[in-house]
Short mmCIF file of C-alpha atoms in Angstrom, two decimals:
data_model
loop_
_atom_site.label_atom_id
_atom_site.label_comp_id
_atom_site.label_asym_id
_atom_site.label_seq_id
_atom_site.Cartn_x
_atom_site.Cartn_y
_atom_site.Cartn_z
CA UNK A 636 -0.05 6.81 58.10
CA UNK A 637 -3.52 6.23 56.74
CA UNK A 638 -4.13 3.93 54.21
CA UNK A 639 -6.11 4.94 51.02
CA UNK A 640 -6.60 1.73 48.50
CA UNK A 641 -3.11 0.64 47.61
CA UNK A 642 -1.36 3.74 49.27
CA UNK A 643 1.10 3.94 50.87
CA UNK A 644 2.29 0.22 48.95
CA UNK A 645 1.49 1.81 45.46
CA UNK A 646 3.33 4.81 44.74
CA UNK A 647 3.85 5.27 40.60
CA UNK A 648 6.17 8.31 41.41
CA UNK A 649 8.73 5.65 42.05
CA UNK A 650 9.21 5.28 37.97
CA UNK A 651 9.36 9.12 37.51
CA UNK A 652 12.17 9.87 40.19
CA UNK A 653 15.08 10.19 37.60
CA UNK A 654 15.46 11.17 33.94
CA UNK A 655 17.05 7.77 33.35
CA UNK A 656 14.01 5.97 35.15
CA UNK A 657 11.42 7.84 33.22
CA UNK A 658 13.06 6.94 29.44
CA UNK A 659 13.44 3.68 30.45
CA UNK A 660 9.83 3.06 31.67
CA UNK A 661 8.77 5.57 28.60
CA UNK A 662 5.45 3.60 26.58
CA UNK A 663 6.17 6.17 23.72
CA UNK A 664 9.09 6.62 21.85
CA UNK A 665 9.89 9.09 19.19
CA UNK A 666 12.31 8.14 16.45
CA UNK A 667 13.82 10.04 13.49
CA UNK A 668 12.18 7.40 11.33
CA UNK A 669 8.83 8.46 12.00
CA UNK A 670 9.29 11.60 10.69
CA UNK A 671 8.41 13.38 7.13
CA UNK A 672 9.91 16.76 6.27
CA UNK A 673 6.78 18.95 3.82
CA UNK A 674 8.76 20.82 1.68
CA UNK A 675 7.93 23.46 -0.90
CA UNK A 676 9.79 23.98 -3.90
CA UNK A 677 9.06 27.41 -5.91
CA UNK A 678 9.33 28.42 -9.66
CA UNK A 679 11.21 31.54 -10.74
CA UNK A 680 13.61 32.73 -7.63
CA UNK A 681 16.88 32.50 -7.42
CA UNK A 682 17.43 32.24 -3.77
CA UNK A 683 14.57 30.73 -0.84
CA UNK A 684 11.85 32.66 -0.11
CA UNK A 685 10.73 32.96 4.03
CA UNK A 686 7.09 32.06 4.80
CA UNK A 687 5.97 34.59 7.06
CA UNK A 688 3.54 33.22 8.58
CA UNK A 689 5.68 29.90 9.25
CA UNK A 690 9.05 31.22 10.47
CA UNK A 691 11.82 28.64 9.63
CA UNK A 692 10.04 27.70 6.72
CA UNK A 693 10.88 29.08 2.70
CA UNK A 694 10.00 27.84 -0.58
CA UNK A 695 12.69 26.02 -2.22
CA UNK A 696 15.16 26.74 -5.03
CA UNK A 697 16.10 23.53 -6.88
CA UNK A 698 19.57 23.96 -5.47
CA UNK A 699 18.08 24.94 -1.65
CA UNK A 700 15.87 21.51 -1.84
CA UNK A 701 18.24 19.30 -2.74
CA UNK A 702 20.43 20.74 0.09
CA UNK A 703 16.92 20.08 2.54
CA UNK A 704 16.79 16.52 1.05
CA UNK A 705 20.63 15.58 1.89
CA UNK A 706 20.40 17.02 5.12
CA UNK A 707 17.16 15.16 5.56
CA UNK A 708 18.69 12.14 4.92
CA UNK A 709 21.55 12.97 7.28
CA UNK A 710 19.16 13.39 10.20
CA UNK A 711 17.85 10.23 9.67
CA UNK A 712 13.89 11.45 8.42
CA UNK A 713 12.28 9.08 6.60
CA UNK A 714 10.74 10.95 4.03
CA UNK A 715 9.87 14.51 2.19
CA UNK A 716 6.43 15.46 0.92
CA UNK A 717 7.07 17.86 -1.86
CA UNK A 718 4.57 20.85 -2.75
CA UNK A 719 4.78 22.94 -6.31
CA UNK A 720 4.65 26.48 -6.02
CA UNK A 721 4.19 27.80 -9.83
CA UNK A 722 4.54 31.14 -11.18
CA UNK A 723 0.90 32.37 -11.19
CA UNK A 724 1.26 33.35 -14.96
CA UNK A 725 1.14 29.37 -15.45
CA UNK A 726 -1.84 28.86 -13.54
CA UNK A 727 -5.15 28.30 -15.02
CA UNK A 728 -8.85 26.97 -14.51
CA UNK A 729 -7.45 22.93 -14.87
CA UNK A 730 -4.16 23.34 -13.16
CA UNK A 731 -1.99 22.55 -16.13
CA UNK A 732 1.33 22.80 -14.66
CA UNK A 733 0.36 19.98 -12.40
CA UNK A 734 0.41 17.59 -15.66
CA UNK A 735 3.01 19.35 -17.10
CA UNK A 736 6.09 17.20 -17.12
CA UNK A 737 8.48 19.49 -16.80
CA UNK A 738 6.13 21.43 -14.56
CA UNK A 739 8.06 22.80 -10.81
CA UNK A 740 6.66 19.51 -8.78
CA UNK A 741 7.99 17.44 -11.49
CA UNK A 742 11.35 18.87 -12.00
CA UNK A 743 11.45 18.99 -7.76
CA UNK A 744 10.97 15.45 -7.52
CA UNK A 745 13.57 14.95 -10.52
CA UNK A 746 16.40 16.83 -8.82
CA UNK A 747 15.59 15.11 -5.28
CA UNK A 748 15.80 11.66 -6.86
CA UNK A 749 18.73 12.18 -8.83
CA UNK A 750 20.42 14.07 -5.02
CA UNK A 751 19.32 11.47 -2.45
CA UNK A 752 18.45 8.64 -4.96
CA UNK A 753 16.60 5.92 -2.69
CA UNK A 754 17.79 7.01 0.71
CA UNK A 755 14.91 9.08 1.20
CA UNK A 756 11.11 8.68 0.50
CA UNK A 757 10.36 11.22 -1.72
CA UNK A 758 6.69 11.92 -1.77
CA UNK A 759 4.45 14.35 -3.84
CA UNK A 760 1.24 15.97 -3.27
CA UNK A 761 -1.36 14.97 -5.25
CA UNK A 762 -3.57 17.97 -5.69
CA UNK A 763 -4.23 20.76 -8.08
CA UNK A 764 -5.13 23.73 -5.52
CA UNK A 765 -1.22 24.92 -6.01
CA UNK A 766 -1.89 25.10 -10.24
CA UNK A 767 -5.49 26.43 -10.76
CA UNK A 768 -6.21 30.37 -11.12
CA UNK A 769 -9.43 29.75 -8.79
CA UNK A 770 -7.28 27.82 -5.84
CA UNK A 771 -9.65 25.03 -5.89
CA UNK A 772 -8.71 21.01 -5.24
CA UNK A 773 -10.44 20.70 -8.72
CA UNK A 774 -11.98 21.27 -11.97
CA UNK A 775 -14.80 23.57 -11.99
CA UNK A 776 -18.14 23.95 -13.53
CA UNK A 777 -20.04 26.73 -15.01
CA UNK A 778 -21.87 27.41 -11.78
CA UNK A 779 -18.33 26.99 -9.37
CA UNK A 780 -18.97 23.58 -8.03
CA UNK A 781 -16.00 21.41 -8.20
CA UNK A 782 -16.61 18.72 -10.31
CA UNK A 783 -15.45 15.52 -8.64
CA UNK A 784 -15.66 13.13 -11.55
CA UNK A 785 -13.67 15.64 -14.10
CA UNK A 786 -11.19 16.27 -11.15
CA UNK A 787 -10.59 12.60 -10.87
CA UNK A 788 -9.20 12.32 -14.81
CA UNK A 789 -6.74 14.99 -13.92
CA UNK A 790 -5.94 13.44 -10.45
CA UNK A 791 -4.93 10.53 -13.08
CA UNK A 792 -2.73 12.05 -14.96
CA UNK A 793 -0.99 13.74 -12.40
CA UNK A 794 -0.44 10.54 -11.05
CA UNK A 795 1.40 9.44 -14.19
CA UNK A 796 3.74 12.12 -14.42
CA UNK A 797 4.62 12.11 -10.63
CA UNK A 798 5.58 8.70 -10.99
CA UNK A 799 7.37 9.41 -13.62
CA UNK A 800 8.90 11.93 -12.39
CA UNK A 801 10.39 9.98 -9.48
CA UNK A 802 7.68 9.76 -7.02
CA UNK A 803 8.06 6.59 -4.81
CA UNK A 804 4.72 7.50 -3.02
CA UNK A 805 1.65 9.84 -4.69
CA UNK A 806 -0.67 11.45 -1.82
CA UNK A 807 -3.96 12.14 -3.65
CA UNK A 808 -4.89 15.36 -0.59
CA UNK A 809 -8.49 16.72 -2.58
CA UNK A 810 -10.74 14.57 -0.91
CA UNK A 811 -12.36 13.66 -4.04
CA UNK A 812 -14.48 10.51 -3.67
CA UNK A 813 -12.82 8.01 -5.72
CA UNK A 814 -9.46 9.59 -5.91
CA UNK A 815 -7.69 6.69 -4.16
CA UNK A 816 -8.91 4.26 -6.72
CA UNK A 817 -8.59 6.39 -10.16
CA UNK A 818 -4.50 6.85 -8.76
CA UNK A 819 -4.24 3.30 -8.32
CA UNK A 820 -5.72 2.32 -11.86
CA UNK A 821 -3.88 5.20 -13.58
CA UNK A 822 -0.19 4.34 -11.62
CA UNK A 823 -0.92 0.42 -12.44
CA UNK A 824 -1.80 0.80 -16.29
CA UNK A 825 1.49 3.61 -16.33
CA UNK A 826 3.37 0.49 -15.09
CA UNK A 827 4.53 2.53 -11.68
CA UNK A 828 2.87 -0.70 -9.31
CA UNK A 829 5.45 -0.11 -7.09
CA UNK A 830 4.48 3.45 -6.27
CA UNK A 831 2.37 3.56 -3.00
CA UNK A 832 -0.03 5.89 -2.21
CA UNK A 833 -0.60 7.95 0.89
CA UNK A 834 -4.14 8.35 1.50
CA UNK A 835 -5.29 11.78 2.70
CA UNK A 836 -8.30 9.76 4.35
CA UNK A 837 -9.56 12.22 7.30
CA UNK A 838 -8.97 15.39 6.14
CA UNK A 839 -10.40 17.92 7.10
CA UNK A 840 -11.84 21.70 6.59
CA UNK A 841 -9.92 23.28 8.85
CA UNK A 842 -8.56 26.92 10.06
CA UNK A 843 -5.11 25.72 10.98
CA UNK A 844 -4.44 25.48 7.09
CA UNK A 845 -4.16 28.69 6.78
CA UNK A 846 -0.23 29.60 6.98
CA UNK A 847 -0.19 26.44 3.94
CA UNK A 848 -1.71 29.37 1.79
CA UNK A 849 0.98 31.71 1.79
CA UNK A 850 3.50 28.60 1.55
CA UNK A 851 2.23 27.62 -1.79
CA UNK A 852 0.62 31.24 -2.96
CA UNK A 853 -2.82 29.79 -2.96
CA UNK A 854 -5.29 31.64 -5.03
CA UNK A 855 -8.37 30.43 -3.41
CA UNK A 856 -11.41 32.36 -2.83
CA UNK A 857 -14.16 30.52 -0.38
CA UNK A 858 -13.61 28.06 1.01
CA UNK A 859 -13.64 23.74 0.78
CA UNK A 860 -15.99 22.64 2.62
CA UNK A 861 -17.88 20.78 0.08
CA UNK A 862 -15.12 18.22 -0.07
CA UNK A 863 -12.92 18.82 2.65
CA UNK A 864 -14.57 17.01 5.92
CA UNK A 865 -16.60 18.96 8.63
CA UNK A 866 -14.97 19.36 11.96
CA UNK A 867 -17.56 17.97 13.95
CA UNK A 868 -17.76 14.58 12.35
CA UNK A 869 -16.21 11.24 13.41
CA UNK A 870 -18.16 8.56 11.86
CA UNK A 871 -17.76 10.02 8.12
CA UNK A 872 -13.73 9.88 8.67
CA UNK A 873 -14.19 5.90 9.26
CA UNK A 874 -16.42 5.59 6.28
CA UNK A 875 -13.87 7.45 4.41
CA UNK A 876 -11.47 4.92 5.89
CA UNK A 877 -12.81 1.80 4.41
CA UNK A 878 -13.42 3.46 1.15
CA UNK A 879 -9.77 4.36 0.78
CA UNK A 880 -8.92 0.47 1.80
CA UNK A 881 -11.28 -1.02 -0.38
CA UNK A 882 -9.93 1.30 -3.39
CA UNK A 883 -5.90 0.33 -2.45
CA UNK A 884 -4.43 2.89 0.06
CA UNK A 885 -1.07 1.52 1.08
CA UNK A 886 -1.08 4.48 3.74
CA UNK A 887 -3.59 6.70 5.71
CA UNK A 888 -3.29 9.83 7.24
CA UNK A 889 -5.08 11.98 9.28
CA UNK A 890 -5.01 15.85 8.91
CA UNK A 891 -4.52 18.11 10.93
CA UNK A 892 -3.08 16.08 13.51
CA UNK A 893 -3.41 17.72 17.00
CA UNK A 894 -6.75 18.85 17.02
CA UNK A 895 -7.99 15.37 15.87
CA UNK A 896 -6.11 13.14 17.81
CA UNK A 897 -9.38 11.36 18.95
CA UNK A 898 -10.01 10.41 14.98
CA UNK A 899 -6.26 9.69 15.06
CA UNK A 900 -6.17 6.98 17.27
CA UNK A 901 -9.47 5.55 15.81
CA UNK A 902 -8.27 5.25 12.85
CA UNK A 903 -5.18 3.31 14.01
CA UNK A 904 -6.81 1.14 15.89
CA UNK A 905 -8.81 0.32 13.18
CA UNK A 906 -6.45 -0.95 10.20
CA UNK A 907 -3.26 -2.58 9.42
CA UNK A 908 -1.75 -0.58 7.25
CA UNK A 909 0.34 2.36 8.06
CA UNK A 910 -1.26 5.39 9.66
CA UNK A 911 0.19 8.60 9.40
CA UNK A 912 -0.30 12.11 10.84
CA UNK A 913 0.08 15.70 9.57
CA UNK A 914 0.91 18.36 11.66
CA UNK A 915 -0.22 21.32 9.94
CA UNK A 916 0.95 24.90 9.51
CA UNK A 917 -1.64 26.31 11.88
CA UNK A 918 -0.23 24.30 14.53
CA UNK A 919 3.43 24.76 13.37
CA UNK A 920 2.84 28.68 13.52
CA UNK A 921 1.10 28.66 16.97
CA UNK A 922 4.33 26.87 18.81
CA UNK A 923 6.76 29.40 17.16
CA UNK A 924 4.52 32.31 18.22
CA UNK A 925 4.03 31.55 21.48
CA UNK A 926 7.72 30.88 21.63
CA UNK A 927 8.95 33.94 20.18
CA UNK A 928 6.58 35.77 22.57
CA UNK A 929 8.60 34.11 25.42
CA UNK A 930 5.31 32.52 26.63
CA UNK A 931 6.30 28.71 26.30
CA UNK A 932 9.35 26.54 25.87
CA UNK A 933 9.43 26.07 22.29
CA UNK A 934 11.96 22.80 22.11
CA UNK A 935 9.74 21.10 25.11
CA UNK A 936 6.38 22.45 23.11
CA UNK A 937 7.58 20.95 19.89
CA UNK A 938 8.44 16.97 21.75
CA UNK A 939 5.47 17.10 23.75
CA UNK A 940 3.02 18.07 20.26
CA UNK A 941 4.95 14.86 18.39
CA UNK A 942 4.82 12.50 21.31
CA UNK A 943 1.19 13.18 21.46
CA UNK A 944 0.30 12.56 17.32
CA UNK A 945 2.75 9.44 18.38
CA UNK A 946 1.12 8.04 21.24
CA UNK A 947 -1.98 8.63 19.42
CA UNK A 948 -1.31 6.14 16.91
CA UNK A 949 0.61 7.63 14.01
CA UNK A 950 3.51 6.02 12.73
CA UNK A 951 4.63 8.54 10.96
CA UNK A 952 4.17 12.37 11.22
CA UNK A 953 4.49 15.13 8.84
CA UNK A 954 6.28 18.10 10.57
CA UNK A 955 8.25 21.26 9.71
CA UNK A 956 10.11 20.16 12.53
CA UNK A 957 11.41 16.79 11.21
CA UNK A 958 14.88 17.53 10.67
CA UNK A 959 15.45 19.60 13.89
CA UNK A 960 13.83 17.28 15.87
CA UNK A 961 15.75 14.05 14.32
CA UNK A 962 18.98 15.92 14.94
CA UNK A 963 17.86 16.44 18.08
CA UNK A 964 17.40 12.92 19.04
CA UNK A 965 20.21 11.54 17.42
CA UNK A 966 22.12 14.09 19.80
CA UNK A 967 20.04 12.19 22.58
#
């Protein structure tokens, strides 16, 4: 036999020969830990609504979300990110019903708390897209430019009454600059230092949001790409990184996850805090579509797409997915 380099001594297919072999020798492991269920919870139905565009998903009754928190908890998922879908006669130019204490994202997180108590992390977006009449991440001025400094004094109050509200971590997702800061302050003087925030640090403007709209009846005309960040940009997520350090992030995350696994893993290379990752609805929606059109194998599809935001560096992931895919591995 000829001999090329190391061949015929080296041969790495010896560590891939058996299924037992290849977990064993595995450098990536998922775990139901790492995951976070996003879950929308609607006003005014009486029974869950399907997402279209995200099959397997609906927006939430009270009494269907607290069922998604228990069995949550069951799988063994670490946490749920909860979204507020308000009837769209409560919506207006400041996203009220965002501040509203006994608006839907504050009586979700109530009714979660009071189900699952401390056995899950309940989470909460910090945003007012979902609550203003123009779909935008903030308050507006006379000309439609989204006023960041305004924004920021409602981002603070919506802080409060998350908290409040039962919030053990507040994910300020506008991409304000600032926001980060102005949540810590306001959750601090509210006496809530415990609550963390998740830092929505890299997120970006992109077209795999677009199933998120019909999940949370977005009224948005335009688009965000004055605040949200430009696809082709790497740099500007690490100088959004140390801002959101220097201002008290107890988490980052990275959003979307697949197609930015590159800013992924240099972002969790580059701190030593937790790093997170969001896989969005667009690539949610693509998996089950190609699935359903017989085209891949959607359980393999689904492993593969989380070990990937995994190996990448995130140490916890956002997925529709989480509590199939714990169950799934604590059948494993």
């Amino acid at each position: 036999m000829t001999v090329y380099g190391n061949f015929p001594g080296s041969r790495p297919r010896r560590l891939r020969t058996t299924p037992v072999m290849r977990r064993m020798v595995a450098e990536t492991r998922l775990d139901p830990a790492n995951l976070i269920l996003p879950a929308f919870v609607r006003e005014g139905i009486d029974a869950p609504v399907a997402i279209s565009a995200m099959p397997g998903v609906q927006q939430h009754t009270l009494d269907t979300l607290r069922k998604a928190a228990v069995e949550a908890v069951s799988a063994g998922v670490s946490g749920i990110m909860l979204y507020g879908v308000p009837v769209d006669e409560k919506k207006d130019a400041r996203g009220t019903a965002g501040t509203d204490p006994d608006g839907i994202l504050q009586v979700g997180l109530r009714a979660v708390r009071e189900e699952v108590g401390d056995e899950l992390v309940v989470m909460s977006d910090l945003c007012l897209d979902e609550y203003t009449d123009h779909g935008h991440c903030g308050v507006l001025t006379a000309d439609g430019r989204v006023d960041n400094d305004a924004t920021l004094e409602r981002y603070a109050e919506m802080a409060q009454v998350q908290a409040d509200a039962g919030a053990h971590v507040v994910g300020p997702s506008g991409m304000m600059d600032g926001q980060v800061g102005v949540t810590r302050d306001a959750l601090d003087r509210a006496g809530h230092e415990d609550v963390s925030i998740l830092a929505y640090t890299a997120k970006y403007a992109s077209a795999f949001f677009g199933p998120f709209r019909e999940a949370v009846g977005s009224s948005l005309k335009g688009d965000r790409k004055t605040y949200q960040q430009d696809p082709a940009n790497t740099r500007e997520s690490l100088r959004e990184l140390a801002l959101d350090l220097e201002e008290g992030a107890d988490m980052v995350m990275v959003k979307p996850a697949g197609p930015y696994l590159d800013i992924l893993a240099k972002v969790a290379d580059s701190v030593d805090v937790p790093v997170a990752a969001y896989q969005v609805s667009g690539e949610y929606a693509m998996i089950e579509a190609a699935a359903e059109k017989g085209w891949i194998d959607r359980d393999a599809a689904i492993m593969e797409s989380l070990t990937g935001i995994r190996r990448a560096g995130a140490q916890m992931i956002l997925t529709y997915w989480a509590t199939e895919v714990a169950q799934r591995l604590g059948r494993a």
